[in-house]
Amino acid sequence: MSPATKELLKKVRMMVPPMLEKFHKGMLGRVAVIGGSENYTGAPYFSAMASARLGADLSHVICTPPAANVIKTYSPNLMVHPIMRESPSSTPVSSISKPVIAMLAHLHSLVIGPGLGRDDLMQATVAEVITAAREKKIPLVLDADALWLIQQKPDLVRGYKECVLTPNVVEFGRLAQAVGVDTEGDTGRKGCQALANALGGVMVCRKGAVDWISDGTDEWTVTGEGEGGRKRSGGQGDTLTGSIGTLLAWRNMYLENQWDREGDMGREETLMLAAWGGSAITRECSRLAFMKRGRSLQASDLTEEVPVAFETLIGEKEESKL
């Protein structure tokens, strides 16, 4: 492990709240995942369970009724809300988004995209939720088909510096093209910074053999280069989004001085650390799961490794175990 990686892990650890007697249910993280449709039920589950396994107190999934019936059978630990609707539902978009927007006041962070799909009604509903979340300054993590929405409507997130985008290489290329950025084939440091700048300083976490994380500035551009596994089964990115969601919730506690914290890190640095920390944990989960499963590795294997990866990379402070 490089000195730079050790230093970043040390800073991520500063954001992890101790488990104090004074904290009540929900204070250690209230995270919701919007996604889950008729054809996709695994992705929102993997994201929400990663959030919970990392340590969020409350983990929600907001999805369609058919998806809710399935996801509820996966785990009783998640709160599943069958609010979303797909075409050809005649329910107005505003009527669907209203109860979701009402939940925002009770959340620390919001993940959008796992299992969302590209249905017009789902996409329109999410657009309204993103707009409301911006107004309420709720940190966002956008992945998968939420990135498809941003390709069509980049102004939804442009300039919102409480937002993390997690594109893979293909999604990265589409986003760059959509906002008129010529990366000249560079999806690393230069390309990542260019895309982040074109979107007004959002945090971009470009997934790949090496993860590049940047808000467009040199100061907050870093790489996630943990070993990882060599099996590229679908769903591993959902562990990333859920992990970032929980780290963003803890970031909120850190910035609000809810315990006797270390350091005095600001919003930009802690946003980068949440994205980088999620990358580090996911790559360690992949490495651990691959060691056990080899080419049979599936996304569910990463879920079981989340607490192990946390202990391996970050660990608890002594006082948090009292």
XYZ file of C-alpha atoms in Angstrom:
322
model
C 0.000 0.000 0.000
C 1.448 3.361 -1.036
C 1.960 6.240 1.421
C -0.623 8.260 -0.537
C -3.217 5.503 -0.141
C -2.489 5.211 3.586
C -2.974 8.952 3.991
C -6.287 8.882 2.124
C -7.519 5.961 4.240
C -6.548 7.867 7.375
C -8.659 10.806 6.224
C -11.613 8.584 5.318
C -11.381 7.155 8.837
C -11.768 10.663 10.249
C -15.238 10.810 8.665
C -16.409 7.542 10.234
C -18.537 8.362 13.288
C -17.901 6.448 16.500
C -20.825 4.405 17.844
C -21.684 6.536 20.851
C -24.383 5.969 23.475
C -25.911 9.347 22.664
C -26.645 8.450 19.042
C -30.148 7.198 18.277
C -31.577 5.158 15.401
C -30.915 6.776 12.062
C -28.087 9.071 13.095
C -25.426 6.770 11.613
C -26.931 7.007 8.163
C -30.267 7.197 6.389
C -29.688 6.260 2.744
C -32.191 5.614 -0.048
C -31.734 3.962 -3.433
C -34.094 4.890 -6.261
C -34.183 2.102 -8.818
C -35.738 -1.268 -9.337
C -38.187 -1.879 -12.164
C -39.999 -4.789 -13.785
C -36.816 -6.170 -15.346
C -34.207 -5.135 -12.759
C -34.449 -6.084 -9.091
C -30.900 -7.114 -8.177
C -29.090 -3.794 -8.645
C -31.043 -1.711 -6.080
C -30.799 -4.574 -3.594
C -27.012 -4.823 -3.947
C -26.648 -1.054 -3.569
C -28.913 -0.789 -0.533
C -27.345 -3.830 1.142
C -23.834 -2.454 0.604
C -24.997 0.719 2.308
C -26.406 -1.266 5.210
C -23.443 -3.643 5.506
C -21.049 -0.720 5.603
C -22.942 0.657 8.566
C -25.898 2.853 7.599
C -28.661 2.618 10.204
C -31.531 2.785 7.718
C -31.415 1.666 4.108
C -34.355 2.269 1.772
C -35.235 1.114 -1.737
C -37.728 3.182 -3.737
C -38.963 1.148 -6.705
C -41.974 -0.045 -8.697
C -44.580 -2.372 -7.110
C -43.508 -5.474 -9.098
C -39.875 -4.884 -8.110
C -40.858 -4.249 -4.485
C -42.557 -7.621 -4.187
C -39.353 -9.320 -5.303
C -36.844 -7.180 -3.366
C -38.772 -7.698 -0.125
C -38.097 -11.424 -0.425
C -34.335 -10.823 -0.673
C -33.922 -9.307 2.790
C -36.124 -8.151 5.684
C -33.450 -5.593 6.615
C -34.348 -3.132 3.860
C -37.285 -0.732 3.816
C -38.877 -1.097 0.391
C -41.264 1.548 -0.938
C -43.366 0.659 -4.058
C -43.765 4.266 -5.181
C -42.260 4.419 -8.682
C -44.331 3.687 -11.799
C -43.473 2.600 -15.339
C -45.303 3.305 -18.592
C -48.110 2.919 -19.532
C -49.232 4.075 -16.074
C -51.575 7.066 -16.272
C -50.379 8.449 -12.922
C -48.995 11.988 -13.381
C -45.267 12.399 -12.832
C -45.857 14.943 -10.077
C -48.059 12.488 -8.179
C -45.326 9.849 -8.294
C -42.482 12.163 -7.350
C -44.377 13.886 -4.501
C -44.024 11.088 -1.879
C -40.397 10.522 -2.891
C -39.614 14.223 -2.495
C -41.358 14.166 0.892
C -38.854 11.518 2.022
C -35.843 13.704 1.227
C -36.082 15.605 4.509
C -35.428 12.325 6.313
C -32.409 11.232 4.266
C -28.686 11.907 4.511
C -27.947 10.824 0.933
C -29.666 9.498 -2.165
C -28.459 6.934 -4.710
C -30.250 7.020 -8.064
C -29.904 4.625 -10.962
C -29.416 0.969 -9.954
C -32.069 -0.982 -11.854
C -33.823 2.234 -12.906
C -34.180 1.465 -16.605
C -34.921 3.947 -19.376
C -38.687 4.010 -19.229
C -39.901 7.557 -19.953
C -42.066 7.807 -16.841
C -39.310 6.531 -14.552
C -36.820 8.941 -16.076
C -39.194 11.912 -15.804
C -39.915 11.099 -12.162
C -36.234 10.906 -11.315
C -35.619 14.247 -13.032
C -38.122 15.883 -10.675
C -36.548 14.181 -7.656
C -33.041 15.330 -8.625
C -34.281 18.913 -8.947
C -35.875 18.749 -5.499
C -32.805 17.091 -3.969
C -30.625 19.923 -5.284
C -32.905 22.480 -3.681
C -32.636 20.635 -0.355
C -28.866 20.104 -0.780
C -29.129 16.313 -0.486
C -25.906 14.567 -1.604
C -26.490 12.425 -4.683
C -24.836 9.369 -6.226
C -25.874 8.768 -9.837
C -25.147 5.556 -11.722
C -26.414 3.359 -14.559
C -29.556 4.720 -16.215
C -29.523 7.864 -14.071
C -26.420 8.674 -16.122
C -28.493 8.098 -19.253
C -30.826 10.809 -17.967
C -27.889 13.161 -17.365
C -26.742 12.587 -20.942
C -30.112 13.947 -22.070
C -30.363 16.693 -19.431
C -26.907 17.594 -18.082
C -28.220 20.779 -16.482
C -29.950 18.624 -13.862
C -26.590 18.255 -12.101
C -24.363 20.884 -13.710
C -22.743 22.948 -10.971
C -24.142 20.793 -8.139
C -21.130 20.095 -5.949
C -22.922 17.601 -3.724
C -23.115 15.063 -6.536
C -21.030 11.992 -7.445
C -21.329 10.373 -10.877
C -20.007 6.806 -11.210
C -19.731 6.008 -14.944
C -17.908 3.050 -16.400
C -15.745 3.668 -19.457
C -18.651 3.386 -21.918
C -20.949 5.628 -19.855
C -18.060 8.063 -19.426
C -17.668 8.352 -23.184
C -21.369 8.972 -23.698
C -21.442 11.664 -21.013
C -18.398 13.376 -22.480
C -19.981 13.389 -25.934
C -23.266 14.695 -24.535
C -21.607 17.748 -22.957
C -19.268 18.381 -25.882
C -16.041 17.285 -24.226
C -13.351 15.862 -26.476
C -11.302 13.661 -24.156
C -9.064 12.610 -27.073
C -9.521 9.044 -25.914
C -8.241 9.889 -22.433
C -10.536 8.405 -19.779
C -7.921 8.860 -17.060
C -6.843 11.996 -15.228
C -7.167 14.454 -18.112
C -10.471 13.126 -19.369
C -11.981 12.825 -15.906
C -11.067 16.404 -15.056
C -12.424 17.649 -18.370
C -15.805 15.963 -17.847
C -16.060 17.168 -14.241
C -15.293 20.733 -15.324
C -17.812 20.598 -18.170
C -20.442 19.643 -15.587
C -19.506 22.513 -13.319
C -17.433 20.701 -10.732
C -19.474 17.598 -9.949
C -17.395 14.694 -8.616
C -16.776 12.077 -11.292
C -15.684 8.584 -10.286
C -14.734 6.860 -13.541
C -14.674 3.124 -12.932
C -12.062 0.968 -14.633
C -8.837 -0.972 -14.128
C -7.890 2.143 -12.154
C -10.684 4.347 -10.814
C -10.209 8.062 -11.457
C -11.963 10.466 -9.100
C -12.055 14.215 -9.776
C -14.102 17.387 -9.401
C -12.055 18.943 -12.186
C -9.374 20.438 -9.954
C -5.839 19.138 -9.451
C -6.283 19.345 -5.688
C -9.168 16.879 -5.533
C -8.153 14.464 -8.291
C -7.087 11.030 -7.031
C -6.903 7.429 -8.191
C -8.388 4.276 -6.730
C -5.902 1.593 -7.588
C -6.489 -1.219 -5.120
C -5.941 -4.690 -6.512
C -9.573 -5.766 -6.999
C -10.689 -9.058 -8.492
C -10.365 -10.190 -12.093
C -13.977 -11.298 -12.610
C -16.154 -8.580 -14.123
C -19.606 -9.895 -13.256
C -22.489 -7.460 -13.402
C -23.614 -5.664 -10.268
C -20.247 -4.862 -8.697
C -20.787 -1.162 -9.347
C -23.855 -1.328 -7.105
C -21.596 -2.085 -4.144
C -19.764 1.119 -5.052
C -22.886 3.307 -5.104
C -24.191 1.961 -1.802
C -20.813 2.379 -0.142
C -20.505 5.972 -1.341
C -24.048 6.612 -0.117
C -23.141 5.591 3.436
C -19.866 7.510 3.380
C -21.785 10.612 2.270
C -24.141 10.143 5.219
C -21.172 9.953 7.597
C -19.667 12.962 5.851
C -22.804 14.878 6.781
C -22.268 14.008 10.463
C -18.609 14.996 10.226
C -19.397 18.380 8.680
C -22.033 18.996 11.368
C -19.525 18.255 14.175
C -21.742 15.592 15.718
C -18.830 14.077 17.645
C -15.391 15.094 18.847
C -13.927 14.741 15.392
C -10.389 14.884 14.079
C -9.208 17.367 11.474
C -11.036 20.218 9.819
C -11.755 18.990 6.308
C -14.122 20.945 4.070
C -16.976 19.966 1.779
C -14.882 19.494 -1.367
C -12.271 17.287 0.285
C -14.818 15.150 2.113
C -16.862 14.659 -1.082
C -13.739 13.377 -2.812
C -12.965 11.143 0.170
C -16.465 9.634 0.105
C -16.074 8.757 -3.579
C -12.510 7.479 -3.128
C -13.434 5.539 0.014
C -16.302 3.841 -1.798
C -13.902 2.890 -4.569
C -11.350 1.491 -2.122
C -13.934 -0.576 -0.249
C -15.476 -1.949 -3.448
C -12.128 -2.946 -4.904
C -11.197 -4.708 -1.663
C -14.568 -6.500 -1.671
C -13.872 -7.640 -5.219
C -10.388 -8.857 -4.281
C -11.620 -10.786 -1.245
C -14.561 -12.338 -3.099
C -12.394 -13.298 -6.084
C -9.923 -15.062 -3.782
C -12.787 -17.273 -2.577
C -14.888 -17.660 -5.726
C -12.600 -17.169 -8.690
C -14.441 -17.123 -12.000
C -17.731 -18.070 -10.304
C -17.809 -14.713 -8.481
C -21.169 -12.918 -8.467
C -22.239 -9.487 -7.206
C -23.799 -11.022 -4.104
C -20.356 -12.278 -3.065
C -19.161 -8.666 -2.767
C -22.050 -7.835 -0.428
C -20.788 -10.316 2.140
C -17.304 -8.821 2.026
C -18.291 -5.194 2.717
C -17.807 -5.349 6.519
C -14.580 -7.321 6.061
C -13.236 -4.747 3.606
C -14.140 -1.959 6.021
C -12.270 -3.624 8.872
C -9.289 -4.398 6.639
C -8.892 -0.902 5.212
C -10.339 1.408 7.844
C -11.385 -0.365 11.035
C -13.030 0.920 14.171
C -11.615 3.369 16.649
C -11.135 1.862 20.064
C -13.694 4.153 21.661
C -16.356 3.182 19.116
C -16.369 -0.353 20.511
C -17.082 0.696 24.125
